[in-house]
């Protein structure tokens, strides 16, 4: 019979694995917005989003509501890694009746304790009422928290039943009671559960603690979860501590098969049968009772205490946790067991002593094992959701069972390791209870609030309002008009260059064309076939050696002809004369479709004798020198035009081209009557805006930030391309880097330490923004990027970095939208329409690969140009395809 009883208390390993799975499922259920209401494991958000980093300092008051007691504590932190906080405390016993009395009386009593404690501990630096004294409130009951300092009591437990508190904000109740005591300098800034306090207590410098297990009268656990998974809270970035409230695990029947008849009896006799099933297997409030019921059953089966009086066993609560612990902690001999049992009024034989000890060990051992199952579920959940192969984590442990049972720690460690072999948990004993941790939470809350203000101050110049963007839009419109005007063109920052492209494709273009693409990332030669079935092409990338880029113009164009010949030979095209379109992405003053004067070289080209010359003629001259007679250059175009044309082939509404890559630029179809710089009033012409230079005349000075000015000053063309420098891929990373430098200097990141790498220009690439802003990206990956920059990034640094990147890329997208809004609104007015429906062909890696840029651009554009329906098409190889199409349209027109 004894063996059978012991076996029923012992849970096989497979069963533990299944339980762990159930626990994980229930955790997910508790976190999900849809299923939260029915979840047994409540997974309550705590709004604690950070663990201490050791810089916290000042005086912090803590008041903790405990069973029959109120504990007050004053902690002084010195910003020294919290190694040696100074602490003063006092415990007040609660008068009879308060626990079941009126809520107001309870809070008045707590406030009186605070007041009395402050009188007794007052020193010169805590008494001055000018200095605010922040207070953390440890309130170990189930609450629905909506902010760190806002928590509605859901239900009382642990013998409390004060009236008028359930459903109320307990922070506010405490604050009002405190105000009545004329302690108006005391601010209740944080409320937390004792579990959270324990977790925080176990955090010391360089050793964050991210889980706490409290094995006490009840049992509970909390841990740092990825905030976006906590759907019941608004926070989405970073992490948040979740209070699991796992005591109710099993209330839906999941644990029924491991419940023994003894457990069922305990449950039936409790004040809440059927509830808190897990807690009733593991909480110290119940362990003595389980033993008592086991002994009653075994007595009835005549397996123990035969022939003696066991009436005393009928008394509920006679067997306390202390008795159980006294019995099992004695390893050798049964003297202590006998003494305990005799004090209880039993008359055990030698054999009874041994058997009672075995039962006690089985009950307590099972409780420890079940705690390990819960811990293993948390560990695996954290490991999975952080997308890690192995998780190393510190676990704070506290509570009567942990402290009183010598093998608890060993079982917790070994069983959780067995169930979650991918995780390595280091158990940290909590020495100071939850009070010190509560002070830390309070301190962290204040530190974060101060940091938030400082971060907002740094980033606010980058945050543009709707009105700011409308102003940019209006300015762009003004500069466009000036750029188009015959007499104002010279002083406009947006050059509005005519392209001599008068038509977008209509889809009937046919033929084979050659195309050149110079001025993008690569130099390419292409052959493009525009046929009934669609467009097909072949291309080859050629290198332009630095010596040729910076040599003579003749050398450069000779090299280009060599590449064309090589390509035609390879493609077997030497015998044909194909019309050629030349995508030349440098600013040009175009005087005809095949006549364009180079205004200035950019992008590292300096070939001599070209500026001011007709680029098409330079190419023809080279062909002549090389005796290549089969070359027919029909058009020169900018890459924005190529982009518009290539999308226009599939969508006749595409009359705008946009590039957001290394640089940014746009073109669109303007009415000839508005183009003052070209003769004629009939029809339309595509205008290459060269909008990157918008603001070079000072008109955008009001939106430039300190960071923009620094970035501009360190470029090869200071004062030039100011709009582009707010938007495009070549600069966004640099802007972020400048912000990081300032934030570090202000001690807001990286603990104020700047790595020499971060001081290196262009080290922070724009593609990093794309990675960092990916939704749901594990913060570990952000840290990897930062570690590559030799920055020792904390988890909070990673969260801040994401915020910085978002601010920079959002502003870029919004400004781009303001520019486009000016364009589409002008087109709508040009055409006298109430609504304009139009498409934009877009190219550029930033637009294509950044996870939010296009969405932010389109959303802002809708807001700024509500009367235009604008759709966006990605251009596929605009430079090549577009060049062929311009050539085709030109040939058709000819
Ligand atoms: P180009 O403008 O020279 O024709 P691209 O359109 O390919 O070339 O743009 C290249 C620029 O895109 C690079 O300078 C870089 O700043 C940026 N970039 C590269 N990869 C990414 C990425 N994953 N996310 C955002 N921007 C990127
Ligand atoms: Mg390009």
mmCIF file with all atom_site columns, N, CA and C and ligand atoms in Angstrom, residues 520-521 659 661-663 729-730 766-767 770 844-846 849-850, ligand 1:
data_model
loop_
_atom_site.group_PDB
_atom_site.id
_atom_site.type_symbol
_atom_site.label_atom_id
_atom_site.label_alt_id
_atom_site.label_comp_id
_atom_site.label_asym_id
_atom_site.label_entity_id
_atom_site.label_seq_id
_atom_site.pdbx_PDB_ins_code
_atom_site.Cartn_x
_atom_site.Cartn_y
_atom_site.Cartn_z
_atom_site.occupancy
_atom_site.B_iso_or_equiv
_atom_site.pdbx_formal_charge
_atom_site.auth_seq_id
_atom_site.auth_comp_id
_atom_site.auth_asym_id
_atom_site.auth_atom_id
_atom_site.pdbx_PDB_model_num
ATOM   1  N N   . UNK A 1 520 ? 24.844 54.400 -63.073 1.00 0.00 ? 520 UNK A N   1
ATOM   2  C CA  . UNK A 1 520 ? 24.262 53.647 -61.958 1.00 0.00 ? 520 UNK A CA  1
ATOM   3  C C   . UNK A 1 520 ? 25.396 52.907 -61.263 1.00 0.00 ? 520 UNK A C   1
ATOM   4  N N   . UNK A 1 521 ? 25.049 51.844 -60.575 1.00 0.00 ? 521 UNK A N   1
ATOM   5  C CA  . UNK A 1 521 ? 26.086 51.106 -59.867 1.00 0.00 ? 521 UNK A CA  1
ATOM   6  C C   . UNK A 1 521 ? 27.058 50.431 -60.846 1.00 0.00 ? 521 UNK A C   1
ATOM   7  N N   . UNK A 1 659 ? 13.154 57.603 -58.405 1.00 0.00 ? 659 UNK A N   1
ATOM   8  C CA  . UNK A 1 659 ? 14.296 56.774 -58.002 1.00 0.00 ? 659 UNK A CA  1
ATOM   9  C C   . UNK A 1 659 ? 14.603 57.055 -56.537 1.00 0.00 ? 659 UNK A C   1
ATOM   10 N N   . UNK A 1 661 ? 17.426 55.308 -54.578 1.00 0.00 ? 661 UNK A N   1
ATOM   11 C CA  . UNK A 1 661 ? 18.516 54.336 -54.427 1.00 0.00 ? 661 UNK A CA  1
ATOM   12 C C   . UNK A 1 661 ? 19.674 55.027 -53.748 1.00 0.00 ? 661 UNK A C   1
ATOM   13 N N   . UNK A 1 662 ? 20.827 55.008 -54.399 1.00 0.00 ? 662 UNK A N   1
ATOM   14 C CA  . UNK A 1 662 ? 21.974 55.739 -53.873 1.00 0.00 ? 662 UNK A CA  1
ATOM   15 C C   . UNK A 1 662 ? 21.612 57.214 -53.725 1.00 0.00 ? 662 UNK A C   1
ATOM   16 N N   . UNK A 1 663 ? 20.947 57.725 -54.764 1.00 0.00 ? 663 UNK A N   1
ATOM   17 C CA  . UNK A 1 663 ? 20.445 59.100 -54.708 1.00 0.00 ? 663 UNK A CA  1
ATOM   18 C C   . UNK A 1 663 ? 18.937 59.087 -54.880 1.00 0.00 ? 663 UNK A C   1
ATOM   19 N N   . UNK A 1 729 ? 19.775 56.453 -50.043 1.00 0.00 ? 729 UNK A N   1
ATOM   20 C CA  . UNK A 1 729 ? 20.573 55.383 -49.437 1.00 0.00 ? 729 UNK A CA  1
ATOM   21 C C   . UNK A 1 729 ? 21.986 55.786 -49.069 1.00 0.00 ? 729 UNK A C   1
ATOM   22 N N   . UNK A 1 730 ? 22.543 56.718 -49.815 1.00 0.00 ? 730 UNK A N   1
ATOM   23 C CA  . UNK A 1 730 ? 23.918 57.092 -49.533 1.00 0.00 ? 730 UNK A CA  1
ATOM   24 C C   . UNK A 1 730 ? 24.046 57.801 -48.179 1.00 0.00 ? 730 UNK A C   1
ATOM   25 N N   . UNK A 1 766 ? 23.125 51.881 -44.928 1.00 0.00 ? 766 UNK A N   1
ATOM   26 C CA  . UNK A 1 766 ? 21.676 52.059 -45.015 1.00 0.00 ? 766 UNK A CA  1
ATOM   27 C C   . UNK A 1 766 ? 20.955 50.716 -45.005 1.00 0.00 ? 766 UNK A C   1
ATOM   28 N N   . UNK A 1 767 ? 21.616 49.671 -45.486 1.00 0.00 ? 767 UNK A N   1
ATOM   29 C CA  . UNK A 1 767 ? 20.933 48.365 -45.466 1.00 0.00 ? 767 UNK A CA  1
ATOM   30 C C   . UNK A 1 767 ? 20.701 47.881 -44.035 1.00 0.00 ? 767 UNK A C   1
ATOM   31 N N   . UNK A 1 770 ? 17.225 48.606 -42.979 1.00 0.00 ? 770 UNK A N   1
ATOM   32 C CA  . UNK A 1 770 ? 16.238 47.638 -43.457 1.00 0.00 ? 770 UNK A CA  1
ATOM   33 C C   . UNK A 1 770 ? 16.163 46.436 -42.524 1.00 0.00 ? 770 UNK A C   1
ATOM   34 N N   . UNK A 1 844 ? 15.125 51.712 -57.432 1.00 0.00 ? 844 UNK A N   1
ATOM   35 C CA  . UNK A 1 844 ? 16.050 52.046 -56.342 1.00 0.00 ? 844 UNK A CA  1
ATOM   36 C C   . UNK A 1 844 ? 15.950 51.030 -55.222 1.00 0.00 ? 844 UNK A C   1
ATOM   37 N N   . UNK A 1 845 ? 17.107 50.615 -54.756 1.00 0.00 ? 845 UNK A N   1
ATOM   38 C CA  . UNK A 1 845 ? 17.165 49.541 -53.769 1.00 0.00 ? 845 UNK A CA  1
ATOM   39 C C   . UNK A 1 845 ? 16.556 49.958 -52.436 1.00 0.00 ? 845 UNK A C   1
ATOM   40 N N   . UNK A 1 846 ? 16.711 51.204 -52.036 1.00 0.00 ? 846 UNK A N   1
ATOM   41 C CA  . UNK A 1 846 ? 16.134 51.629 -50.757 1.00 0.00 ? 846 UNK A CA  1
ATOM   42 C C   . UNK A 1 846 ? 14.608 51.451 -50.800 1.00 0.00 ? 846 UNK A C   1
ATOM   43 N N   . UNK A 1 849 ? 13.839 47.513 -51.011 1.00 0.00 ? 849 UNK A N   1
ATOM   44 C CA  . UNK A 1 849 ? 14.189 46.573 -49.942 1.00 0.00 ? 849 UNK A CA  1
ATOM   45 C C   . UNK A 1 849 ? 13.884 47.047 -48.525 1.00 0.00 ? 849 UNK A C   1
ATOM   46 N N   . UNK A 1 850 ? 13.682 48.342 -48.334 1.00 0.00 ? 850 UNK A N   1
ATOM   47 C CA  . UNK A 1 850 ? 13.392 48.766 -46.960 1.00 0.00 ? 850 UNK A CA  1
ATOM   48 C C   . UNK A 1 850 ? 11.984 48.309 -46.576 1.00 0.00 ? 850 UNK A C   1
HETATM 49 P P1  . LIG B 2 .   ? 21.784 53.107 -57.848 1.00 0.00 ? 1   LIG B P1  1
HETATM 50 O O1  . LIG B 2 .   ? 20.917 54.121 -57.183 1.00 0.00 ? 1   LIG B O1  1
HETATM 51 O O2  . LIG B 2 .   ? 23.222 53.436 -57.743 1.00 0.00 ? 1   LIG B O2  1
HETATM 52 O O3  . LIG B 2 .   ? 21.351 52.785 -59.241 1.00 0.00 ? 1   LIG B O3  1
HETATM 53 P P2  . LIG B 2 .   ? 20.515 51.106 -56.215 1.00 0.00 ? 1   LIG B P2  1
HETATM 54 O O4  . LIG B 2 .   ? 19.180 51.530 -56.613 1.00 0.00 ? 1   LIG B O4  1
HETATM 55 O O5  . LIG B 2 .   ? 20.793 49.643 -56.196 1.00 0.00 ? 1   LIG B O5  1
HETATM 56 O O6  . LIG B 2 .   ? 21.665 51.739 -57.066 1.00 0.00 ? 1   LIG B O6  1
HETATM 57 O O7  . LIG B 2 .   ? 20.777 51.690 -54.763 1.00 0.00 ? 1   LIG B O7  1
HETATM 58 C C1  . LIG B 2 .   ? 21.937 51.391 -54.070 1.00 0.00 ? 1   LIG B C1  1
HETATM 59 C C2  . LIG B 2 .   ? 21.810 51.972 -52.680 1.00 0.00 ? 1   LIG B C2  1
HETATM 60 O O8  . LIG B 2 .   ? 20.762 51.331 -51.981 1.00 0.00 ? 1   LIG B O8  1
HETATM 61 C C3  . LIG B 2 .   ? 23.035 51.756 -51.863 1.00 0.00 ? 1   LIG B C3  1
HETATM 62 O O9  . LIG B 2 .   ? 23.823 52.921 -51.920 1.00 0.00 ? 1   LIG B O9  1
HETATM 63 C C4  . LIG B 2 .   ? 22.522 51.574 -50.466 1.00 0.00 ? 1   LIG B C4  1
HETATM 64 O O10 . LIG B 2 .   ? 22.608 52.778 -49.768 1.00 0.00 ? 1   LIG B O10 1
HETATM 65 C C5  . LIG B 2 .   ? 21.085 51.231 -50.606 1.00 0.00 ? 1   LIG B C5  1
HETATM 66 N N1  . LIG B 2 .   ? 20.796 49.871 -50.165 1.00 0.00 ? 1   LIG B N1  1
HETATM 67 C C6  . LIG B 2 .   ? 21.443 48.730 -50.464 1.00 0.00 ? 1   LIG B C6  1
HETATM 68 N N2  . LIG B 2 .   ? 20.874 47.671 -49.875 1.00 0.00 ? 1   LIG B N2  1
HETATM 69 C C7  . LIG B 2 .   ? 19.821 48.153 -49.164 1.00 0.00 ? 1   LIG B C7  1
HETATM 70 C C8  . LIG B 2 .   ? 18.824 47.580 -48.339 1.00 0.00 ? 1   LIG B C8  1
HETATM 71 N N3  . LIG B 2 .   ? 18.793 46.281 -48.112 1.00 0.00 ? 1   LIG B N3  1
HETATM 72 N N4  . LIG B 2 .   ? 17.911 48.396 -47.784 1.00 0.00 ? 1   LIG B N4  1
HETATM 73 C C9  . LIG B 2 .   ? 17.949 49.725 -48.017 1.00 0.00 ? 1   LIG B C9  1
HETATM 74 N N5  . LIG B 2 .   ? 18.851 50.307 -48.770 1.00 0.00 ? 1   LIG B N5  1
HETATM 75 C C10 . LIG B 2 .   ? 19.787 49.555 -49.354 1.00 0.00 ? 1   LIG B C10 1
#
